[in-house]
Amino acid sequence: MGIPIKVSVDPSFDIQESDADNNIASTHFKVVKTKASNPSFYMSFLSLVGAVGAAVLMSAYYRNKDEE
């Protein structure tokens, strides 16, 4: 299945909105070993503060440890 990743926006409901059902997203991240890479990887996290009514884009960058 993989490593579960969950993202939550405004968990304490400080921002007034008509629909808060889309404030949580989750997925699974699976690390596999291939002939071209090792399963070791670097992962970084960034805390975002979004403005009211503005879209927030979250992206992630993964790379092999050997590709420094």
Coordinates of C-alpha atoms in Angstrom, one line a residue:
M1 CA 0.0 0.0 0.0
G2 CA 2.7 2.6 0.9
I3 CA 3.3 5.4 3.3
P4 CA 0.1 7.3 4.1
I5 CA 0.3 11.1 3.6
K6 CA -2.4 13.4 4.9
V7 CA -2.8 17.1 4.4
S8 CA -5.2 19.2 6.4
V9 CA -6.0 22.9 5.9
D10 CA -7.6 24.9 8.6
P11 CA -8.1 22.0 11.1
S12 CA -9.5 24.3 13.8
F13 CA -12.0 25.9 11.4
D14 CA -10.7 29.5 11.9
I15 CA -11.6 30.4 8.3
Q16 CA -15.4 30.8 7.7
E17 CA -16.4 29.0 4.5
S18 CA -19.6 27.5 3.1
D19 CA -18.1 24.0 2.5
A20 CA -15.2 22.6 4.6
D21 CA -15.4 19.1 3.2
N22 CA -12.4 19.7 0.9
N23 CA -10.0 20.7 3.7
I24 CA -8.5 17.3 4.0
A25 CA -6.7 15.2 1.4
S26 CA -4.8 11.9 1.7
T27 CA -2.9 9.6 -0.5
H28 CA -0.2 6.8 -0.3
F29 CA 3.4 7.2 -1.3
K30 CA 5.2 4.0 -2.2
V31 CA 9.0 3.7 -2.5
V32 CA 10.2 0.9 -4.8
K33 CA 13.6 -0.2 -5.8
T34 CA 14.5 -0.3 -9.4
K35 CA 17.7 -1.1 -11.3
A36 CA 18.4 2.6 -11.8
S37 CA 17.9 3.8 -8.2
N38 CA 18.2 3.0 -4.5
P39 CA 15.0 3.2 -2.4
S40 CA 16.6 5.9 -0.2
F41 CA 15.2 9.4 -0.8
Y42 CA 15.0 12.9 0.6
M43 CA 11.7 14.4 1.4
S44 CA 11.0 18.0 2.6
F45 CA 7.9 19.6 3.9
L46 CA 6.8 23.2 3.6
S47 CA 4.2 24.9 5.9
L48 CA 1.9 27.1 3.8
V49 CA -0.3 30.0 4.9
G50 CA -3.0 30.7 2.4
A51 CA -5.0 33.9 2.0
V52 CA -8.8 33.8 2.2
G53 CA -10.2 33.0 -1.2
A54 CA -6.8 32.3 -2.7
A55 CA -5.8 29.0 -4.2
V56 CA -2.9 27.1 -2.5
L57 CA -0.7 24.7 -4.6
M58 CA 1.2 22.0 -2.8
S59 CA 3.9 20.2 -4.6
A60 CA 6.7 17.8 -3.6
Y61 CA 10.1 17.0 -5.0
Y62 CA 11.7 13.7 -4.5
R63 CA 15.2 12.6 -5.5
N64 CA 17.5 9.7 -5.0
K65 CA 20.2 10.1 -2.3
D66 CA 22.8 9.2 -4.9
E67 CA 21.9 12.1 -7.2
E68 CA 23.5 14.8 -5.1

